[in-house]
Protein backbone atom coordinates (compact mmCIF):
# COMPACT_ATOMS: atom_id res chain seq x y z
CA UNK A 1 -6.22 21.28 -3.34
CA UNK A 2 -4.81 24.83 -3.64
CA UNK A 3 -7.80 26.01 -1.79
CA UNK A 4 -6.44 23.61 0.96
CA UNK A 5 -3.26 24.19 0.85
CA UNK A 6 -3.76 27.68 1.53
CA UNK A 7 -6.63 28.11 4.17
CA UNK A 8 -6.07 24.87 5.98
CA UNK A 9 -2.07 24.48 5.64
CA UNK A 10 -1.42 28.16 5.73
CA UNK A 11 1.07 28.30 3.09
CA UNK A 12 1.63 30.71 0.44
CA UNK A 13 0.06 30.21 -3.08
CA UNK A 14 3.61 29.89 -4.83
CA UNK A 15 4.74 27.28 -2.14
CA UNK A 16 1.45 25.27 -1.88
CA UNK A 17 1.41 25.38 -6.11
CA UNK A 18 4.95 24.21 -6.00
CA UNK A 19 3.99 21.06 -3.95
CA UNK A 20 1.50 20.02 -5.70
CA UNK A 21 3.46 20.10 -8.70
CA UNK A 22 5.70 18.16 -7.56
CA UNK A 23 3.66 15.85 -6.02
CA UNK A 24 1.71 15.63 -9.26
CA UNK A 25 5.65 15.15 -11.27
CA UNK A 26 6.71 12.09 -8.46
CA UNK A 27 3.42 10.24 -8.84
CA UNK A 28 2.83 10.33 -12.45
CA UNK A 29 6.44 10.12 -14.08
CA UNK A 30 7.48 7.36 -11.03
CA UNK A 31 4.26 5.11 -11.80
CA UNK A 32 5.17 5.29 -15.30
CA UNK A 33 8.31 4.35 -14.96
CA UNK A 34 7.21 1.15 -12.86
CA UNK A 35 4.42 0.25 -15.19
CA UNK A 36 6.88 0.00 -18.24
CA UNK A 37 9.26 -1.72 -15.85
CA UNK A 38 6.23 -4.44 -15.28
CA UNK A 39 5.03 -4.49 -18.87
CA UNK A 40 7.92 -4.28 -21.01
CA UNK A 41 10.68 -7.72 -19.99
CA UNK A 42 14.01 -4.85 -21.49
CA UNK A 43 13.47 -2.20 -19.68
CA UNK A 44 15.92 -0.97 -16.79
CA UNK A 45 14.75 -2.25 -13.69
CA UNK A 46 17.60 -0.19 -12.09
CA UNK A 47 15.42 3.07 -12.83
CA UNK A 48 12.09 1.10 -11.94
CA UNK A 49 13.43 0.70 -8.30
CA UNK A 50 14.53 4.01 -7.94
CA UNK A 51 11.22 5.21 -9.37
CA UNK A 52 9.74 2.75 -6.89
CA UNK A 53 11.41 4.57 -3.94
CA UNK A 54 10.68 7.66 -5.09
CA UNK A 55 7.03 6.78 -4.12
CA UNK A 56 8.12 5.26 -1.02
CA UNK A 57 9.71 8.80 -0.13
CA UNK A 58 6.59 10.73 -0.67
CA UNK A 59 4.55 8.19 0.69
CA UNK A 60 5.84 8.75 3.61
CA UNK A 61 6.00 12.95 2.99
CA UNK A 62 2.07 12.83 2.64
CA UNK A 63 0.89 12.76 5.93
CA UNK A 64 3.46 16.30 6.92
CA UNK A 65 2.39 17.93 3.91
CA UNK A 66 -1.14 17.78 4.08
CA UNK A 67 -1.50 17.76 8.27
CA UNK A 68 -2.44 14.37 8.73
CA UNK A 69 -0.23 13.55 11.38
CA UNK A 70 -2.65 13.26 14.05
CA UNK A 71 -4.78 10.95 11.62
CA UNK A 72 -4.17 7.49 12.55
CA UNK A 73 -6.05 6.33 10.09
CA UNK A 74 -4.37 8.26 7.31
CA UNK A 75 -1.07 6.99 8.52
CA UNK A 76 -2.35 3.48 8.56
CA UNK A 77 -3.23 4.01 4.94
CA UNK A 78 0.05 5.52 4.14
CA UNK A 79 2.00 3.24 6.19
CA UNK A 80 0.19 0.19 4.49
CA UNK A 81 0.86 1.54 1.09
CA UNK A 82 4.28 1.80 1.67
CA UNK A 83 4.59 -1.75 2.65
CA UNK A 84 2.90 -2.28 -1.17
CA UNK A 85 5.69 -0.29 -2.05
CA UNK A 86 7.73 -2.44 -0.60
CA UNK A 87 6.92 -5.69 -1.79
CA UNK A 88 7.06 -3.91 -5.58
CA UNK A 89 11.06 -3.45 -4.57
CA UNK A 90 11.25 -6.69 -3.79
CA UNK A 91 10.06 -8.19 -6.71
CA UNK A 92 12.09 -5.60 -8.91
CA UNK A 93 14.92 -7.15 -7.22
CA UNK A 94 13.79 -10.93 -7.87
CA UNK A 95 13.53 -9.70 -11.45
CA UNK A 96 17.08 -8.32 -11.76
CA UNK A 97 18.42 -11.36 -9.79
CA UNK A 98 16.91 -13.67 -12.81
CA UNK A 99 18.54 -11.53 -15.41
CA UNK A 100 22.60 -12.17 -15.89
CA UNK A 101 24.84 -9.99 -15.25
CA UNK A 102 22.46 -9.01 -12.42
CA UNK A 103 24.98 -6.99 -10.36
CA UNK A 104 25.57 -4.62 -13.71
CA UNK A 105 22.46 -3.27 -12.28
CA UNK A 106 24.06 -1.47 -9.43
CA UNK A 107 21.30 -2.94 -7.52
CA UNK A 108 21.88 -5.17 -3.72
CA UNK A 109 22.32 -9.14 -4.66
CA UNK A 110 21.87 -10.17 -1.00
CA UNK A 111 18.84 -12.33 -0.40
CA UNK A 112 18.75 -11.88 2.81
CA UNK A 113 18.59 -8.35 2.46
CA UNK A 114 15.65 -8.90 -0.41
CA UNK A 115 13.78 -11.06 2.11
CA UNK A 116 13.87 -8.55 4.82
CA UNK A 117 12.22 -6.19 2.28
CA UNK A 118 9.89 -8.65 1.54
CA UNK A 119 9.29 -9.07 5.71
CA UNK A 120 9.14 -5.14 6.58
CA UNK A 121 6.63 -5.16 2.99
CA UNK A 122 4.43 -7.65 4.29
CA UNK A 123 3.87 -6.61 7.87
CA UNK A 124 2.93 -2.90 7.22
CA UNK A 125 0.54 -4.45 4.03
CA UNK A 126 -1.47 -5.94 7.01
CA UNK A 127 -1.57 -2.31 9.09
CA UNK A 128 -4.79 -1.20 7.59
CA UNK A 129 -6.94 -4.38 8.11
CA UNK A 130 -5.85 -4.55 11.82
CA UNK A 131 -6.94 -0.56 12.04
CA UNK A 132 -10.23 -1.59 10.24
CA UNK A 133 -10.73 -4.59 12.25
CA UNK A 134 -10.58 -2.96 15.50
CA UNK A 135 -11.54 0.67 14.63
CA UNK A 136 -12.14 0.98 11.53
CA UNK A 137 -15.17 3.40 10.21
CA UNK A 138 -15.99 1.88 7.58
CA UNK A 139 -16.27 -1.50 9.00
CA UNK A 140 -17.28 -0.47 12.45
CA UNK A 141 -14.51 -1.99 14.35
CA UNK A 142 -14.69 -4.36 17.20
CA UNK A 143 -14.71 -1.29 19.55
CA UNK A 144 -18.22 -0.17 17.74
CA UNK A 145 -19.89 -4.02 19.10
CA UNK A 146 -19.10 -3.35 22.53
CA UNK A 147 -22.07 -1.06 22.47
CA UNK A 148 -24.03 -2.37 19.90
CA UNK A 149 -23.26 -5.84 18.65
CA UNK A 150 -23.39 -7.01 14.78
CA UNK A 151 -23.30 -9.99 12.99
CA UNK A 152 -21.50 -8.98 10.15
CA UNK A 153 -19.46 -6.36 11.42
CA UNK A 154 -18.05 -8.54 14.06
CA UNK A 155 -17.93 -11.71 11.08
CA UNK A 156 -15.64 -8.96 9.10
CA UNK A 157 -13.69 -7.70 11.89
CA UNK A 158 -12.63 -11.26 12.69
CA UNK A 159 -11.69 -12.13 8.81
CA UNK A 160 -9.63 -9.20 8.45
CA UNK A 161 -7.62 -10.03 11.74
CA UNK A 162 -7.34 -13.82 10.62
CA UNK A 163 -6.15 -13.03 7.12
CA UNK A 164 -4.06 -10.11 8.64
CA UNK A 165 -2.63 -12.88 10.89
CA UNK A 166 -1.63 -15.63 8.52
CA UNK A 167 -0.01 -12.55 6.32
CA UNK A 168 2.38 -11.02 9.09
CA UNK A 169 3.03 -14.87 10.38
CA UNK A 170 3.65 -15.64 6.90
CA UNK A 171 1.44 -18.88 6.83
CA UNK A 172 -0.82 -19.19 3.14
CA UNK A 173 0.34 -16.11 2.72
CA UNK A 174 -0.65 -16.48 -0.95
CA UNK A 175 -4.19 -17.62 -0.38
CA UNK A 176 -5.06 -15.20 2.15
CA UNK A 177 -3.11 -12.04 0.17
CA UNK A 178 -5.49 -12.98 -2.69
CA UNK A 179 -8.61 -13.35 -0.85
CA UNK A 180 -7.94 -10.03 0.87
CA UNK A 181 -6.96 -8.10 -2.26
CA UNK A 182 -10.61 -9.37 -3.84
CA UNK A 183 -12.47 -8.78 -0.73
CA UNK A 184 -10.77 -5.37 -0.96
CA UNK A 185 -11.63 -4.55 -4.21
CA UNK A 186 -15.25 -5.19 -3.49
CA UNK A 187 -15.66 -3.62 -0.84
CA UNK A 188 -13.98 -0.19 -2.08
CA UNK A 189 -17.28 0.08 -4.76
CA UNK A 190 -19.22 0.27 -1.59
CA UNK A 191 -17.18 2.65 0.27
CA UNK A 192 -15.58 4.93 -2.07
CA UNK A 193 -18.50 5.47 -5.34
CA UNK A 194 -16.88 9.08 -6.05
CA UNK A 195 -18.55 8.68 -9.08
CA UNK A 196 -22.21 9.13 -7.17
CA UNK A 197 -20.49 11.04 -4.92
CA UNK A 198 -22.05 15.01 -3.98
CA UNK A 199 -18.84 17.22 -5.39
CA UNK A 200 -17.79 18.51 -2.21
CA UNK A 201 -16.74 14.73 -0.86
CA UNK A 202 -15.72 13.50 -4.58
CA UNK A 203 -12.41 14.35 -4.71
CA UNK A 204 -12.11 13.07 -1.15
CA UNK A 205 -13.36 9.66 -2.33
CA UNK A 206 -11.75 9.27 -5.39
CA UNK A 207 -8.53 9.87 -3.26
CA UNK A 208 -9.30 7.13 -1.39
CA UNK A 209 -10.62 4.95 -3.98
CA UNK A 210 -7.59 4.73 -6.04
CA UNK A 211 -5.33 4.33 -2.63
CA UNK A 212 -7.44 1.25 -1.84
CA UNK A 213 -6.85 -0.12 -5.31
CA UNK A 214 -3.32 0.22 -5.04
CA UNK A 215 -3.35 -1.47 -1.20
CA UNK A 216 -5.01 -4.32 -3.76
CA UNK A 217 -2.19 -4.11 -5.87
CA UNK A 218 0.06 -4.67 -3.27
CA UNK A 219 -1.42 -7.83 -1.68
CA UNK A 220 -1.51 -9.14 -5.41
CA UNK A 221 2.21 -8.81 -5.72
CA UNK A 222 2.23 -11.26 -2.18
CA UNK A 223 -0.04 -13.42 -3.83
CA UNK A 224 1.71 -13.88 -6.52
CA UNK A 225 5.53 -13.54 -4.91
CA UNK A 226 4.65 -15.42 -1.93
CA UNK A 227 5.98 -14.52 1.57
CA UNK A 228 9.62 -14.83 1.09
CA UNK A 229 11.98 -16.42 3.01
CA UNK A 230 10.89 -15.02 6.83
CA UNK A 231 8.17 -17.03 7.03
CA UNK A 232 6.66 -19.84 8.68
CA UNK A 233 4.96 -21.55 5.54
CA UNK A 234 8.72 -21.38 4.69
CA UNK A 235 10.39 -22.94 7.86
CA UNK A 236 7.84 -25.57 8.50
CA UNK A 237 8.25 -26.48 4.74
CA UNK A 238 12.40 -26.89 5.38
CA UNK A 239 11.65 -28.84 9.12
CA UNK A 240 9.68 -31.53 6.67
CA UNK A 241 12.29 -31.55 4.42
């Protein structure tokens, strides 16, 4: 990445080395934190969500500090991961709200505000698998059958709009999140095996590998959070009632 930073970026070899550190410091210490956050019931979820948006923040750096800007499908990815990101916030918050003495935290009690989280969260979540459905690469895009038309791609491209669909509508949210967060998982062994991969694309790859996992991650927190309070599953349910 320093040979990158340099020759592609153009920046200086104590500037590019300080990015990367720091990049290197955000990611590792602010997944950390998270992970203890998620595995241990005392700790501080105060620090969690700040750890949580300091991974939002250079989620959203990425694409300017490595060029990417003109990459639409890089900024789906990051855009999509932030939405992840998003929905981990909002269950940090569900977590604190269950504790008492919740506002001790220092953290916002207002549902309304959690459940716009929880909105903004879901809708960029479904960013990628619109991008993939229509132009995707790896999937070959609806665009792609114009010219030369394919069972399964055009099978795939329609799932991943459908599922995409019911997520940003907020209508079995859960069901779909899950099925999309399997189907995901899957198909990353196909498209990202770093592992096999020659060693000039392998770090490539593996980038990309472990960004689709955490996309997974993210649809498993709607799966298991459900959609939130914006949401038609949620407003047909109170119509009934």
């Amino acid at each position: 990445q320093m040979a990158f930073m340099q020759s592609t970026m153009r920046l200086g070899y104590y500037l590019g080395a300080t990015l990367l550190f720091l990049s290197m410091l955000v990611q590792t210490v602010g997944s950390l934190v998270v992970l203890h956050a998620a595995l241990v019931p005392s700790a501080k979820l105060g620090l969690a969500k700040r750890a949580t948006w300091s991974l939002l923040a250079f989620t959203i750096v990425q694409p300017f500090m490595y060029g990417e800007l003109t990459n639409i499908d890089f900024l789906c990815r990051s855009l999509t991961l932030a939405g992840g990101l998003l929905l981990c916030t909002f269950a940090q918050s569900k977590q604190v709200a269950s504790r008492p003495r919740a506002s001790q935290w220092g953290l916002p009690q207002s549902n309304f505000a959690a459940d716009k989280l929880q909105l903004f969260g879901r809708l960029m979540l479904t960013l990628l698998f619109f991008f993939e459905a229509l132009a995707g690469s790896n999937s070959g895009g609806l665009h792609s059958l114009i010219e030369a038309p394919r069972l399964l791609p055009a099978v795939t491209a329609v799932a991943l709009i459908a599922a995409a669909v019911l997520i940003a509508v907020g209508f079995k949210t859960e069901w779909s999140a899950l099925l999309l967060a399997c189907g995901l998982v899957l198909l990353d062994l196909f498209w990202y095996p770093f592992w096999s991969a020659p060693s000039y694309r392998a770090d490539h790859m593996r980038y990309y590998f472990f960004q689709t996992l955490s996309v997974a991650g993210g649809l498993m927190l709607l799966a298991v959070h459900g959609p939130g309070a914006i949401a038609l599953e949620k407003r047909a349910a109170e119509k009934d009632f």
